[in-house]
Coordinates of N, CA, C and O in Angstrom, one line a residue:
M1 N -57.3 -29.7 -58.8 CA -57.5 -29.1 -60.1 C -57.1 -27.7 -60.0 O -57.4 -26.9 -59.1
T2 N -56.3 -27.3 -61.0 CA -55.8 -25.9 -61.1 C -56.8 -25.0 -61.7 O -57.7 -25.4 -62.4
P3 N -56.7 -23.7 -61.6 CA -57.6 -22.7 -62.3 C -57.6 -22.9 -63.8 O -58.6 -22.8 -64.4
T4 N -56.4 -23.3 -64.3 CA -56.3 -23.5 -65.8 C -57.1 -24.7 -66.2 O -57.8 -24.7 -67.2
D5 N -57.0 -25.8 -65.3 CA -57.8 -27.0 -65.6 C -59.3 -26.7 -65.7 O -60.0 -27.2 -66.5
S6 N -59.8 -25.8 -64.7 CA -61.2 -25.5 -64.7 C -61.7 -24.7 -65.9 O -62.8 -24.8 -66.3
L7 N -60.7 -24.0 -66.5 CA -61.1 -23.2 -67.7 C -61.1 -24.1 -69.0 O -61.9 -23.8 -69.9
T8 N -60.3 -25.1 -69.0 CA -60.1 -25.9 -70.2 C -60.9 -27.2 -70.1 O -61.0 -27.9 -71.1
R9 N -61.4 -27.6 -69.0 CA -62.1 -28.9 -68.8 C -63.4 -28.9 -69.6 O -64.1 -27.9 -69.8
G10 N -63.8 -30.0 -70.2 CA -65.1 -30.2 -70.8 C -64.9 -30.1 -72.4 O -64.1 -29.3 -72.9
A11 N -65.8 -30.8 -73.1 CA -65.7 -30.8 -74.5 C -66.1 -29.5 -75.1 O -67.1 -28.9 -74.7
G12 N -65.3 -29.1 -76.1 CA -65.7 -27.8 -76.8 C -65.4 -26.5 -76.1 O -65.7 -25.5 -76.6
R13 N -64.9 -26.6 -74.9 CA -64.6 -25.4 -74.1 C -63.2 -25.0 -74.4 O -62.3 -25.8 -74.4
T14 N -62.9 -23.7 -74.5 CA -61.6 -23.2 -74.6 C -61.2 -22.2 -73.5 O -62.1 -21.6 -72.9
A15 N -60.0 -22.1 -73.2 CA -59.5 -21.2 -72.1 C -59.8 -19.8 -72.5 O -59.7 -19.3 -73.6
V16 N -60.3 -19.0 -71.5 CA -60.5 -17.6 -71.7 C -59.4 -16.8 -71.1 O -59.1 -16.9 -69.9
R17 N -58.6 -16.1 -71.9 CA -57.5 -15.4 -71.4 C -57.9 -13.9 -71.1 O -58.7 -13.4 -71.8
P18 N -57.3 -13.4 -70.0 CA -57.6 -12.0 -69.7 C -57.0 -11.1 -70.8 O -56.0 -11.5 -71.4
P19 N -57.5 -9.9 -71.0 CA -56.9 -9.0 -72.0 C -55.5 -8.6 -71.6 O -55.1 -8.5 -70.4
L20 N -54.7 -8.4 -72.6 CA -53.3 -8.0 -72.4 C -53.3 -6.6 -71.8 O -53.9 -5.7 -72.4
P21 N -52.6 -6.4 -70.7 CA -52.5 -5.0 -70.1 C -51.4 -4.2 -70.8 O -50.3 -4.6 -71.1
V22 N -51.8 -3.0 -71.2 CA -50.9 -2.1 -71.9 C -51.0 -0.7 -71.2 O -52.0 -0.2 -71.0
K23 N -49.8 -0.2 -70.9 CA -49.7 1.1 -70.2 C -49.6 2.2 -71.2 O -48.7 2.2 -72.1
M24 N -50.4 3.3 -71.0 CA -50.4 4.4 -71.9 C -50.3 5.7 -71.0 O -51.1 5.8 -70.0
V25 N -49.5 6.7 -71.4 CA -49.4 7.9 -70.7 C -50.1 9.0 -71.4 O -50.0 9.1 -72.6
I26 N -50.8 9.9 -70.6 CA -51.4 11.1 -71.2 C -50.7 12.2 -70.5 O -50.7 12.4 -69.3
A27 N -50.1 13.1 -71.4 CA -49.2 14.2 -70.8 C -49.6 15.5 -71.5 O -50.5 15.5 -72.4
G28 N -49.0 16.5 -71.1 CA -49.2 17.9 -71.6 C -49.1 18.9 -70.5 O -48.8 18.6 -69.4
G29 N -49.3 20.1 -70.9 CA -49.1 21.3 -70.0 C -50.3 21.4 -69.0 O -51.2 20.6 -69.1
F30 N -50.2 22.4 -68.2 CA -51.2 22.7 -67.2 C -52.5 23.1 -67.9 O -52.6 23.9 -68.8
G31 N -53.6 22.4 -67.4 CA -54.9 22.8 -67.9 C -55.3 22.5 -69.3 O -56.2 23.1 -69.9
V32 N -54.6 21.5 -69.9 CA -54.9 21.2 -71.3 C -56.0 20.1 -71.5 O -56.5 19.9 -72.6
G33 N -56.4 19.4 -70.4 CA -57.5 18.4 -70.5 C -57.1 17.0 -70.3 O -57.8 16.1 -70.6
K34 N -55.9 16.8 -69.6 CA -55.5 15.4 -69.3 C -56.4 14.7 -68.4 O -56.9 13.6 -68.6
T35 N -56.8 15.3 -67.2 CA -57.7 14.7 -66.3 C -59.1 14.5 -66.9 O -59.7 13.4 -66.7
T36 N -59.5 15.4 -67.7 CA -60.8 15.3 -68.4 C -60.8 14.1 -69.4 O -61.7 13.4 -69.4
A37 N -59.7 14.0 -70.1 CA -59.6 12.9 -71.1 C -59.7 11.5 -70.4 O -60.4 10.6 -70.8
V38 N -58.9 11.4 -69.3 CA -58.9 10.1 -68.5 C -60.3 9.8 -68.0 O -60.8 8.7 -68.1
G39 N -60.9 10.9 -67.4 CA -62.3 10.7 -66.9 C -63.3 10.4 -67.9 O -64.3 9.7 -67.7
S40 N -63.1 10.9 -69.2 CA -64.1 10.7 -70.2 C -64.2 9.3 -70.7 O -65.2 8.8 -71.1
I41 N -63.0 8.6 -70.7 CA -63.0 7.3 -71.3 C -62.9 6.1 -70.3 O -63.2 5.0 -70.6
S42 N -62.4 6.4 -69.1 CA -62.2 5.3 -68.1 C -63.5 4.5 -67.8 O -64.5 5.1 -67.6
E43 N -63.4 3.2 -67.9 CA -64.5 2.3 -67.5 C -64.6 2.1 -66.0 O -65.6 1.5 -65.6
I44 N -63.7 2.6 -65.3 CA -63.8 2.6 -63.8 C -63.8 4.1 -63.4 O -63.5 5.0 -64.1
E45 N -64.2 4.3 -62.1 CA -64.1 5.6 -61.6 C -62.6 6.0 -61.5 O -61.8 5.3 -60.9
P46 N -62.2 7.1 -62.3 CA -60.8 7.3 -62.3 C -60.2 7.8 -61.0 O -60.9 8.4 -60.2
L47 N -59.0 7.4 -60.8 CA -58.3 7.9 -59.6 C -57.6 9.2 -60.0 O -56.9 9.3 -61.0
T48 N -57.9 10.2 -59.2 CA -57.3 11.5 -59.5 C -56.6 12.0 -58.2 O -56.9 11.6 -57.1
T49 N -55.6 12.9 -58.4 CA -54.9 13.5 -57.3 C -55.0 15.0 -57.4 O -54.0 15.7 -57.5
E50 N -56.3 15.4 -57.5 CA -56.6 16.8 -57.7 C -56.4 17.6 -56.3 O -56.9 17.1 -55.3
A51 N -55.8 18.7 -56.4 CA -55.7 19.6 -55.2 C -56.2 21.0 -55.6 O -56.1 21.4 -56.8
S52 N -56.7 21.7 -54.7 CA -57.2 23.1 -54.9 C -56.0 23.9 -55.3 O -54.9 23.8 -54.8
I53 N -56.3 24.8 -56.3 CA -55.3 25.8 -56.7 C -55.2 26.9 -55.6 O -56.2 27.6 -55.4
T54 N -54.1 27.0 -55.0 CA -54.0 28.0 -53.9 C -53.6 29.3 -54.5 O -53.3 29.5 -55.7
E55 N -53.6 30.3 -53.6 CA -53.3 31.6 -54.0 C -51.8 31.7 -54.5 O -51.5 32.4 -55.5
V56 N -51.0 30.9 -53.9 CA -49.5 30.8 -54.2 C -49.4 30.2 -55.6 O -48.7 30.7 -56.5
A57 N -50.1 29.1 -55.8 CA -50.1 28.4 -57.1 C -50.6 29.3 -58.2 O -50.1 29.3 -59.4
A58 N -51.7 30.0 -57.9 CA -52.3 30.9 -58.9 C -51.3 32.0 -59.4 O -51.4 32.4 -60.5
G59 N -50.4 32.3 -58.5 CA -49.4 33.3 -58.9 C -48.3 32.7 -59.8 O -47.5 33.4 -60.4
V60 N -48.2 31.3 -59.8 CA -47.2 30.6 -60.6 C -47.8 30.1 -61.9 O -47.2 30.2 -63.0
D61 N -49.0 29.5 -61.8 CA -49.6 28.9 -63.0 C -50.5 30.0 -63.7 O -51.3 30.7 -63.0
D62 N -50.4 30.0 -65.0 CA -51.2 31.0 -65.8 C -52.6 30.5 -65.9 O -52.9 29.5 -66.6
L63 N -53.5 31.2 -65.2 CA -55.0 30.8 -65.3 C -55.8 31.7 -66.2 O -57.0 31.6 -66.2
S64 N -55.1 32.6 -67.0 CA -55.8 33.5 -67.8 C -56.7 32.9 -68.8 O -57.8 33.4 -69.1
L65 N -56.3 31.7 -69.4 CA -57.1 31.1 -70.4 C -58.0 29.9 -69.8 O -58.7 29.3 -70.5
T66 N -57.8 29.7 -68.5 CA -58.6 28.6 -67.8 C -59.2 29.2 -66.5 O -58.9 28.7 -65.4
P67 N -59.9 30.3 -66.6 CA -60.4 31.0 -65.4 C -61.3 30.2 -64.5 O -61.4 30.5 -63.3
R68 N -61.9 29.2 -65.0 CA -62.9 28.3 -64.2 C -62.1 27.2 -63.5 O -62.7 26.4 -62.8
K69 N -60.9 27.0 -63.8 CA -60.1 25.9 -63.2 C -59.8 26.2 -61.8 O -59.2 27.2 -61.4
T70 N -60.3 25.3 -60.9 CA -60.1 25.5 -59.4 C -59.2 24.4 -58.8 O -58.8 24.5 -57.7
T71 N -58.9 23.3 -59.6 CA -58.1 22.3 -59.0 C -57.0 21.9 -60.1 O -57.1 22.2 -61.3
T72 N -56.0 21.2 -59.6 CA -54.9 20.8 -60.5 C -54.4 19.4 -60.1 O -54.4 19.1 -58.9
T73 N -53.9 18.6 -61.0 CA -53.3 17.3 -60.7 C -51.9 17.5 -60.1 O -51.1 18.2 -60.6
V74 N -51.7 16.9 -58.9 CA -50.4 17.1 -58.2 C -49.6 15.8 -58.2 O -48.4 15.8 -57.7
A75 N -50.1 14.7 -58.7 CA -49.3 13.4 -58.8 C -49.6 12.7 -60.1 O -48.8 12.7 -61.0
M76 N -50.8 12.2 -60.2 CA -51.2 11.5 -61.5 C -52.7 11.3 -61.5 O -53.4 11.4 -60.5
D77 N -53.2 11.0 -62.7 CA -54.5 10.5 -62.9 C -54.4 9.0 -63.3 O -53.4 8.6 -64.0
F78 N -55.4 8.2 -63.0 CA -55.4 6.8 -63.5 C -56.8 6.3 -63.9 O -57.7 6.6 -63.2
G79 N -56.8 5.6 -65.0 CA -58.1 5.0 -65.4 C -57.7 3.9 -66.3 O -56.6 3.6 -66.6
C80 N -58.8 3.2 -66.8 CA -58.5 2.1 -67.8 C -59.7 1.9 -68.7 O -60.8 2.3 -68.4
I81 N -59.4 1.3 -69.8 CA -60.4 1.0 -70.8 C -60.1 -0.3 -71.6 O -58.9 -0.5 -72.0
T82 N -61.1 -1.2 -71.7 CA -60.9 -2.4 -72.4 C -61.2 -2.1 -73.9 O -62.3 -1.7 -74.2
I83 N -60.2 -2.2 -74.7 CA -60.3 -1.9 -76.1 C -61.1 -3.0 -76.8 O -62.0 -2.8 -77.6
D84 N -60.8 -4.3 -76.6 CA -61.5 -5.4 -77.1 C -61.1 -6.6 -76.1 O -60.4 -6.4 -75.1
P85 N -61.7 -7.8 -76.3 CA -61.4 -8.9 -75.4 C -59.9 -9.2 -75.2 O -59.5 -9.9 -74.2
T86 N -59.0 -8.7 -76.1 CA -57.6 -9.1 -76.0 C -56.7 -8.0 -75.5 O -55.6 -8.2 -75.2
L87 N -57.3 -6.8 -75.3 CA -56.4 -5.6 -75.0 C -57.1 -4.7 -74.0 O -58.2 -4.2 -74.2
K88 N -56.4 -4.3 -72.9 CA -56.8 -3.3 -72.0 C -55.8 -2.2 -71.8 O -54.6 -2.6 -71.5
L89 N -56.2 -1.0 -71.9 CA -55.3 0.1 -71.7 C -55.4 0.6 -70.3 O -56.5 0.9 -69.8
Y90 N -54.2 0.8 -69.7 CA -54.2 1.4 -68.4 C -53.6 2.8 -68.6 O -52.5 3.0 -69.1
L91 N -54.4 3.8 -68.2 CA -54.0 5.2 -68.6 C -53.5 5.9 -67.3 O -54.1 5.9 -66.3
F92 N -52.3 6.5 -67.5 CA -51.7 7.3 -66.5 C -51.5 8.7 -67.0 O -50.8 9.0 -68.0
G93 N -52.2 9.7 -66.3 CA -52.0 11.1 -66.7 C -51.0 11.8 -65.8 O -51.0 11.6 -64.6
T94 N -50.1 12.5 -66.4 CA -49.1 13.2 -65.7 C -49.6 14.6 -65.2 O -50.5 15.1 -65.7
P95 N -48.9 15.1 -64.1 CA -49.2 16.5 -63.8 C -48.6 17.4 -64.8 O -47.6 17.0 -65.5
G96 N -49.2 18.6 -65.0 CA -48.8 19.4 -66.1 C -47.7 20.4 -65.8 O -47.0 20.8 -66.7
Q97 N -47.6 20.8 -64.5 CA -46.6 21.8 -64.2 C -45.2 21.3 -64.1 O -45.0 20.2 -63.7
E98 N -44.2 22.1 -64.6 CA -42.8 21.6 -64.6 C -42.3 21.3 -63.2 O -41.4 20.4 -63.1
R99 N -42.8 21.9 -62.2 CA -42.3 21.6 -60.9 C -42.7 20.2 -60.4 O -42.1 19.7 -59.4
F100 N -43.6 19.5 -61.1 CA -43.9 18.1 -60.8 C -43.2 17.2 -61.7 O -43.5 16.0 -61.7
G101 N -42.3 17.7 -62.6 CA -41.7 16.9 -63.6 C -40.8 15.7 -63.0 O -40.6 14.8 -63.7
F102 N -40.4 15.9 -61.8 CA -39.6 14.8 -61.2 C -40.3 13.5 -61.1 O -39.7 12.4 -60.9
M103 N -41.6 13.5 -61.2 CA -42.4 12.2 -61.1 C -42.6 11.5 -62.4 O -43.0 10.4 -62.5
W104 N -42.3 12.2 -63.5 CA -42.5 11.7 -64.8 C -41.8 10.4 -65.1 O -42.5 9.5 -65.7
D105 N -40.6 10.2 -64.7 CA -39.9 9.0 -65.0 C -40.6 7.8 -64.4 O -40.7 6.7 -65.0
D106 N -41.1 7.9 -63.2 CA -41.8 6.8 -62.5 C -43.1 6.5 -63.2 O -43.5 5.4 -63.4
I107 N -43.8 7.6 -63.6 CA -45.2 7.4 -64.3 C -45.0 6.8 -65.6 O -45.8 5.9 -66.0
V108 N -44.0 7.2 -66.4 CA -43.8 6.7 -67.7 C -43.2 5.3 -67.9 O -43.3 4.7 -68.9
E109 N -42.5 4.9 -66.8 CA -41.8 3.6 -66.9 C -42.7 2.5 -67.4 O -43.8 2.3 -66.8
G110 N -42.3 1.8 -68.4 CA -43.1 0.6 -68.9 C -44.2 1.0 -69.9 O -44.9 0.1 -70.3
A111 N -44.3 2.3 -70.2 CA -45.4 2.7 -71.1 C -45.1 2.3 -72.5 O -44.0 2.4 -73.0
L112 N -46.1 1.9 -73.2 CA -46.0 1.5 -74.6 C -46.0 2.8 -75.5 O -45.3 2.8 -76.5
G113 N -46.7 3.8 -75.0 CA -46.7 5.1 -75.8 C -47.4 6.2 -75.0 O -47.8 6.0 -73.9
G114 N -47.4 7.4 -75.6 CA -48.0 8.5 -75.0 C -48.8 9.4 -75.9 O -48.7 9.4 -77.1
L115 N -49.8 10.1 -75.3 CA -50.6 11.1 -75.9 C -50.3 12.4 -75.3 O -50.6 12.6 -74.1
V116 N -49.7 13.3 -76.1 CA -49.4 14.7 -75.6 C -50.6 15.6 -76.0 O -50.8 15.8 -77.2
I117 N -51.3 16.1 -75.0 CA -52.4 17.0 -75.3 C -51.9 18.4 -75.3 O -51.1 18.8 -74.5
V118 N -52.5 19.1 -76.3 CA -52.0 20.5 -76.6 C -53.3 21.4 -76.6 O -54.3 21.1 -77.2
D119 N -53.1 22.6 -76.1 CA -54.0 23.7 -76.2 C -53.4 24.7 -77.2 O -52.3 25.2 -76.8
T120 N -53.9 24.9 -78.4 CA -53.3 25.7 -79.3 C -53.2 27.2 -78.9 O -52.4 28.0 -79.5
R121 N -53.9 27.6 -77.9 CA -53.8 28.9 -77.4 C -52.5 29.1 -76.5 O -52.1 30.2 -76.2
R122 N -51.9 27.9 -76.1 CA -50.8 28.0 -75.2 C -49.8 26.9 -75.6 O -49.5 26.0 -74.9
L123 N -49.3 26.9 -76.8 CA -48.4 25.9 -77.4 C -47.2 25.7 -76.5 O -46.7 24.6 -76.4
D124 N -46.7 26.8 -76.0 CA -45.4 26.7 -75.3 C -45.5 25.9 -74.0 O -44.5 25.3 -73.5
D125 N -46.7 25.6 -73.5 CA -46.9 24.8 -72.3 C -46.7 23.3 -72.6 O -46.5 22.6 -71.6
C126 N -46.6 22.9 -73.8 CA -46.5 21.5 -74.1 C -45.1 21.1 -74.6 O -44.8 20.0 -74.8
Y127 N -44.2 22.1 -74.8 CA -42.9 21.8 -75.2 C -42.2 20.8 -74.4 O -41.5 19.9 -74.9
A128 N -42.3 20.9 -73.0 CA -41.6 20.0 -72.1 C -42.1 18.6 -72.3 O -41.2 17.6 -72.3
A129 N -43.4 18.3 -72.6 CA -43.9 17.0 -72.8 C -43.4 16.4 -74.1 O -42.9 15.2 -74.2
V130 N -43.4 17.2 -75.1 CA -42.9 16.7 -76.5 C -41.4 16.4 -76.3 O -41.0 15.3 -76.8
D131 N -40.7 17.3 -75.8 CA -39.2 17.0 -75.6 C -39.0 15.8 -74.8 O -38.1 15.0 -75.1
Y132 N -39.8 15.6 -73.7 CA -39.6 14.4 -72.9 C -39.7 13.1 -73.7 O -38.9 12.2 -73.6
F133 N -40.8 13.0 -74.4 CA -41.1 11.7 -75.2 C -40.1 11.5 -76.3 O -39.7 10.4 -76.5
E134 N -39.7 12.6 -76.9 CA -38.7 12.5 -78.0 C -37.3 12.0 -77.4 O -36.7 11.1 -77.9
H135 N -37.0 12.6 -76.2 CA -35.7 12.3 -75.6 C -35.7 10.8 -75.1 O -34.7 10.1 -75.2
K136 N -36.8 10.3 -74.6 CA -36.9 9.0 -74.1 C -37.2 7.9 -75.2 O -37.1 6.7 -75.0
G137 N -37.5 8.4 -76.4 CA -37.7 7.5 -77.6 C -39.0 6.7 -77.4 O -39.2 5.7 -78.0
I138 N -40.0 7.3 -76.7 CA -41.3 6.7 -76.5 C -42.2 7.1 -77.6 O -42.4 8.4 -77.9
P139 N -42.9 6.2 -78.4 CA -43.8 6.6 -79.4 C -44.9 7.5 -78.8 O -45.5 7.2 -77.8
F140 N -45.3 8.6 -79.5 CA -46.3 9.5 -79.0 C -47.0 10.1 -80.2 O -46.5 10.3 -81.3
A141 N -48.2 10.6 -79.9 CA -49.0 11.4 -80.8 C -49.4 12.7 -80.1 O -49.4 12.7 -78.9
V142 N -49.6 13.7 -80.9 CA -50.0 15.0 -80.4 C -51.5 15.2 -80.6 O -51.9 15.0 -81.8
A143 N -52.2 15.4 -79.6 CA -53.7 15.6 -79.6 C -54.0 17.0 -79.3 O -53.8 17.4 -78.2
I144 N -54.6 17.7 -80.3 CA -55.0 19.1 -80.1 C -56.4 19.1 -79.6 O -57.3 18.7 -80.2
N145 N -56.5 19.6 -78.3 CA -57.8 19.7 -77.7 C -58.6 20.9 -78.2 O -58.1 22.0 -78.1
A146 N -59.8 20.6 -78.8 CA -60.6 21.6 -79.4 C -61.4 22.3 -78.3 O -62.6 22.0 -78.2
F147 N -60.8 23.3 -77.6 CA -61.6 24.0 -76.6 C -62.6 24.9 -77.3 O -62.4 25.5 -78.3
D148 N -63.8 24.8 -76.8 CA -65.0 25.6 -77.4 C -65.2 25.2 -78.9 O -65.7 25.9 -79.7
G149 N -64.8 23.9 -79.2 CA -65.1 23.4 -80.5 C -64.2 24.0 -81.6 O -64.4 23.8 -82.8
K150 N -63.1 24.6 -81.3 CA -62.2 25.2 -82.3 C -60.7 25.1 -81.9 O -60.5 25.0 -80.7
V151 N -59.9 25.2 -82.8 CA -58.4 25.3 -82.6 C -57.9 26.6 -83.2 O -58.4 27.0 -84.2
D152 N -56.9 27.2 -82.6 CA -56.4 28.4 -83.1 C -55.3 28.3 -84.2 O -55.0 29.4 -84.8
H153 N -54.9 27.1 -84.5 CA -53.8 26.9 -85.6 C -54.1 25.7 -86.3 O -54.7 24.7 -85.8
T154 N -53.6 25.6 -87.6 CA -53.8 24.4 -88.4 C -52.8 23.3 -87.9 O -51.9 23.6 -87.1
L155 N -53.0 22.1 -88.3 CA -52.1 21.0 -87.9 C -50.7 21.3 -88.4 O -49.7 21.0 -87.7
D156 N -50.6 21.8 -89.6 CA -49.2 22.1 -90.1 C -48.5 23.2 -89.3 O -47.3 23.1 -89.0
E157 N -49.3 24.2 -88.9 CA -48.7 25.2 -88.0 C -48.3 24.7 -86.7 O -47.2 25.0 -86.2
V158 N -49.1 23.8 -86.1 CA -48.8 23.2 -84.8 C -47.5 22.3 -85.0 O -46.6 22.4 -84.2
R159 N -47.5 21.5 -86.1 CA -46.3 20.7 -86.3 C -45.0 21.5 -86.4 O -44.0 21.2 -85.8
W160 N -45.1 22.6 -87.1 CA -44.0 23.5 -87.3 C -43.6 24.1 -85.9 O -42.4 24.2 -85.6
A161 N -44.6 24.6 -85.2 CA -44.3 25.3 -83.9 C -43.7 24.3 -82.9 O -42.8 24.7 -82.1
L162 N -44.1 23.1 -82.9 CA -43.6 22.1 -82.0 C -42.3 21.4 -82.5 O -41.7 20.7 -81.7
D163 N -42.1 21.5 -83.8 CA -40.9 20.9 -84.4 C -40.9 19.4 -84.2 O -39.9 18.8 -83.9
V164 N -42.1 18.8 -84.4 CA -42.2 17.4 -84.3 C -42.0 16.7 -85.7 O -42.4 17.3 -86.7
A165 N -41.5 15.5 -85.7 CA -41.2 14.8 -87.0 C -42.5 14.5 -87.7 O -43.6 14.4 -87.1
E166 N -42.4 14.3 -89.0 CA -43.5 14.0 -89.8 C -44.1 12.6 -89.4 O -45.3 12.4 -89.6
A167 N -43.3 11.8 -88.8 CA -43.8 10.5 -88.4 C -44.7 10.5 -87.1 O -45.3 9.6 -86.8
T168 N -44.6 11.7 -86.5 CA -45.4 11.8 -85.2 C -46.8 12.3 -85.6 O -47.0 13.3 -86.2
P169 N -47.9 11.5 -85.3 CA -49.2 11.8 -85.7 C -49.7 13.0 -84.9 O -49.4 13.2 -83.7
L170 N -50.5 13.9 -85.6 CA -51.2 15.0 -85.0 C -52.7 14.8 -85.3 O -53.1 14.5 -86.4
V171 N -53.5 14.9 -84.2 CA -54.9 14.8 -84.3 C -55.6 15.9 -83.6 O -55.1 16.4 -82.6
V172 N -56.8 16.2 -84.0 CA -57.7 17.1 -83.3 C -58.7 16.3 -82.5 O -59.3 15.3 -83.1
F173 N -58.9 16.5 -81.3 CA -59.9 15.7 -80.5 C -60.6 16.6 -79.5 O -60.2 17.8 -79.3
D174 N -61.6 16.0 -78.8 CA -62.3 16.7 -77.7 C -62.1 15.8 -76.5 O -62.6 14.7 -76.4
A175 N -61.4 16.4 -75.5 CA -61.1 15.6 -74.3 C -62.4 15.2 -73.5 O -62.4 14.3 -72.7
R176 N -63.5 15.9 -73.8 CA -64.8 15.6 -73.1 C -65.5 14.5 -73.7 O -66.5 13.9 -73.1
D177 N -65.1 14.1 -74.9 CA -65.9 13.1 -75.7 C -65.2 11.7 -75.7 O -64.1 11.6 -76.2
R178 N -65.9 10.7 -75.2 CA -65.4 9.4 -75.0 C -64.8 8.8 -76.3 O -63.7 8.3 -76.4
G179 N -65.7 8.9 -77.4 CA -65.3 8.4 -78.7 C -64.1 9.1 -79.3 O -63.2 8.5 -79.9
S180 N -64.0 10.4 -79.0 CA -62.9 11.2 -79.5 C -61.6 10.8 -78.8 O -60.5 10.7 -79.4
V181 N -61.7 10.6 -77.5 CA -60.5 10.2 -76.7 C -60.0 8.8 -77.2 O -58.9 8.6 -77.4
R182 N -61.0 7.9 -77.4 CA -60.7 6.6 -77.8 C -59.9 6.6 -79.1 O -58.9 5.9 -79.3
D183 N -60.4 7.4 -80.1 CA -59.8 7.5 -81.4 C -58.4 8.0 -81.3 O -57.4 7.5 -82.0
A184 N -58.1 9.0 -80.4 CA -56.8 9.5 -80.2 C -55.9 8.5 -79.6 O -54.7 8.3 -80.1
L185 N -56.4 7.7 -78.7 CA -55.5 6.6 -78.0 C -55.2 5.5 -79.0 O -54.1 4.9 -79.0
L186 N -56.2 5.2 -79.9 CA -55.9 4.2 -80.9 C -54.8 4.6 -81.9 O -54.1 3.7 -82.4
V187 N -54.7 5.9 -82.2 CA -53.6 6.4 -83.0 C -52.3 6.1 -82.3 O -51.3 5.6 -83.0
V188 N -52.2 6.3 -81.0 CA -50.9 6.0 -80.3 C -50.7 4.5 -80.3 O -49.5 4.1 -80.5
L189 N -51.7 3.8 -80.0 CA -51.6 2.3 -80.0 C -51.1 1.8 -81.3 O -50.1 1.0 -81.3
E190 N -51.6 2.2 -82.4 CA -51.2 1.7 -83.7 C -49.8 2.1 -84.0 O -49.0 1.4 -84.5
L191 N -49.4 3.4 -83.6 CA -48.0 3.8 -83.8 C -47.0 3.0 -83.0 O -46.0 2.5 -83.5
A192 N -47.4 2.7 -81.8 CA -46.5 1.9 -80.9 C -46.3 0.5 -81.4 O -45.3 0.0 -81.4
L193 N -47.4 -0.1 -81.8 CA -47.4 -1.5 -82.3 C -46.6 -1.6 -83.6 O -45.8 -2.5 -83.8
A194 N -46.8 -0.5 -84.5 CA -46.0 -0.5 -85.7 C -44.5 -0.4 -85.4 O -43.7 -1.1 -86.1
R195 N -44.2 0.4 -84.5 CA -42.7 0.6 -84.1 C -42.1 -0.6 -83.5 O -41.0 -0.9 -83.7
S196 N -43.0 -1.4 -82.7 CA -42.4 -2.6 -82.1 C -42.5 -3.8 -83.0 O -42.0 -4.9 -82.7
G197 N -43.1 -3.6 -84.2 CA -43.2 -4.7 -85.1 C -44.3 -5.7 -84.8 O -44.4 -6.8 -85.4
G198 N -45.2 -5.2 -83.9 CA -46.4 -6.1 -83.5 C -47.5 -6.0 -84.4 O -47.6 -5.4 -85.4

C-alpha cells in the first residue's frame, strides 16, 4: 500500500494535500526591520545569521538612527508561516548592506514576490532593493516600517522619492507586530498572484 492509498482508503475519506510552498523575500536596507519582521511572524524558530557589529563595520554602516543595534544579518534570515491549509509562505530575509549584495541572486531565485522594507528616516538605504526587484521583474510591495509608531513622510512622498510605479503597493506596517507583517505579506501575495494570472 502506497502513502497515497493510505490517505484515500475508506468510505468518505479524502486525500489531505500539504499546503503549496511559496517563496517570499523580505529585503531592504541596513537596520530597517527585516529580521524583526521574519521573527514576528514565523511559526518556527527563525533561522538567523546575525553577527556582532564590529568596530570596523560600525565605521562603514550608519548606526546614528539605530544606536541600540548590536548585530546585523550577514547571510539571510529564514522563517515560514502557513497562511491557510492550502498555502505556506517560506520567508527569506536578505542582508541589508550593499557589500552582501552578491548573495541576493541566490536568495531571490524562485521567489514569487518580495517585500521591500523602508525606514522613512533613511530612504536612500532602500534604493538598491527597489532597483533590484524592478530590474529582475519580481512583483514587490514597499512596506514602510513605523518606527516609534510614526513615519516621517506620506505614502505619496515615499512613492515620489523612490520613483516606484503606481502599480507597486505601498503600505505602512509595524515589523514587530505579527498581524501587521501578515497583512503586508498578503499584499505581496495578492500582487504576485494577480500578475501570474492565478
